[in-house]
Amino acid sequence: MITEDIKRKELFLLDLDGTLYIENHLIKGSTEFIELLKKQNKKFILLTNNSSKSSNKHLEKINNLGIDAKKENIFTSAQATSIYLKNIKEKAKIYVVGTESLKDELRNQGFIICENAKEDIDFLIIGFDIELNYKKIEDACYLLDKGVEYIATNPDLVCPIENGRFIPDCGSICNMLKTATNREPKFIGKPRREMIDIISKMENIPLDKIAIVGDRLYTDIACGINAGITSICVLSGESSKEDIEKSIYKPTYVVDSINDIYEILK
Ligand SMILES: [Mg+2]
């Protein structure tokens, strides 16, 4: 029974693009849902694979859209990548095919960002690079050919923008590099269950009290399935009912939008 199950949850992991908003347009019920969670003493974490913005920039956008969230309410694939890298080598020298925001985020975590691919690079990092240029692609190919360790922040192929349009995301950039070099990265971000395990530990909330809400089957819903938690697919983003029927990733529940979850909890 969806109502009872949802009411039992103490922590909601919420996707951003296609779930709470599309580009600069808030999806109905988003703010009301967040406010209701606070009133009911439930927690929420905005869990996004979008590595084109730093967590501060995400927060700024979310706050400007009218959602009252704080730094501790956001966890991005860039943060997850940083945790992953630190576990292998602190202060590593990295080459980033990513935005200046992503570089800032990694720099703030003590990594040395190299602009020259000829330096002694420890890791090549690919993100959702909306500032991509040919020099970066050329440098990435050089590093991949040299055998440098290869990490990507997220496997998403596209990111939704206004009017049903979409633009290439990190996964598509990696596909181009695979065609050129035959190398594939280790992807961080959703659908890796570590994204949820880290949060469950951080917040001290068991997995059966956590639900993930998102619009993308191969990231959001797959992440929920991988971690063994309740997953809710919203139809406000990229997936349709037909997509869900055809997919191997079956969400626990399907609703039209975040507004439906708000109505259930109310
Ligand atoms: Mg999404």
XYZ file of N, CA, C and O in Angstrom, residues 5 37 51 75 89 106 130 141 159 215 242:
44
model
N 3.271 2.970 3.233
C 4.715 2.836 3.010
C 5.388 4.211 2.980
O 6.405 4.430 3.645
N 7.566 18.133 4.532
C 8.565 17.230 5.124
C 9.128 17.847 6.401
O 9.269 17.173 7.424
N 26.663 17.377 -12.512
C 27.977 17.833 -12.029
C 28.432 19.105 -12.740
O 29.582 19.499 -12.622
N 23.404 16.642 -2.052
C 24.522 15.720 -2.286
C 24.609 15.492 -3.792
O 23.667 15.025 -4.418
N 43.483 8.608 -3.269
C 44.658 9.472 -3.111
C 44.240 10.902 -2.788
O 43.602 11.568 -3.614
N 36.192 20.544 -6.692
C 37.276 19.574 -6.466
C 38.502 20.267 -5.856
O 39.168 19.709 -4.972
N 29.216 21.597 -19.719
C 28.522 22.510 -20.641
C 29.467 23.609 -21.131
O 29.070 24.491 -21.887
N 41.874 12.518 -24.719
C 42.335 11.415 -25.576
C 43.804 11.098 -25.295
O 44.184 9.930 -25.196
N 20.520 15.657 -20.483
C 19.901 16.431 -19.395
C 18.712 17.187 -19.985
O 18.847 17.847 -21.013
N 13.002 10.841 -11.951
C 12.304 10.675 -13.234
C 13.046 9.765 -14.202
O 12.524 9.433 -15.257
N 5.014 3.923 -20.724
C 5.481 2.929 -21.704
C 6.958 2.616 -21.475
O 7.379 1.461 -21.564
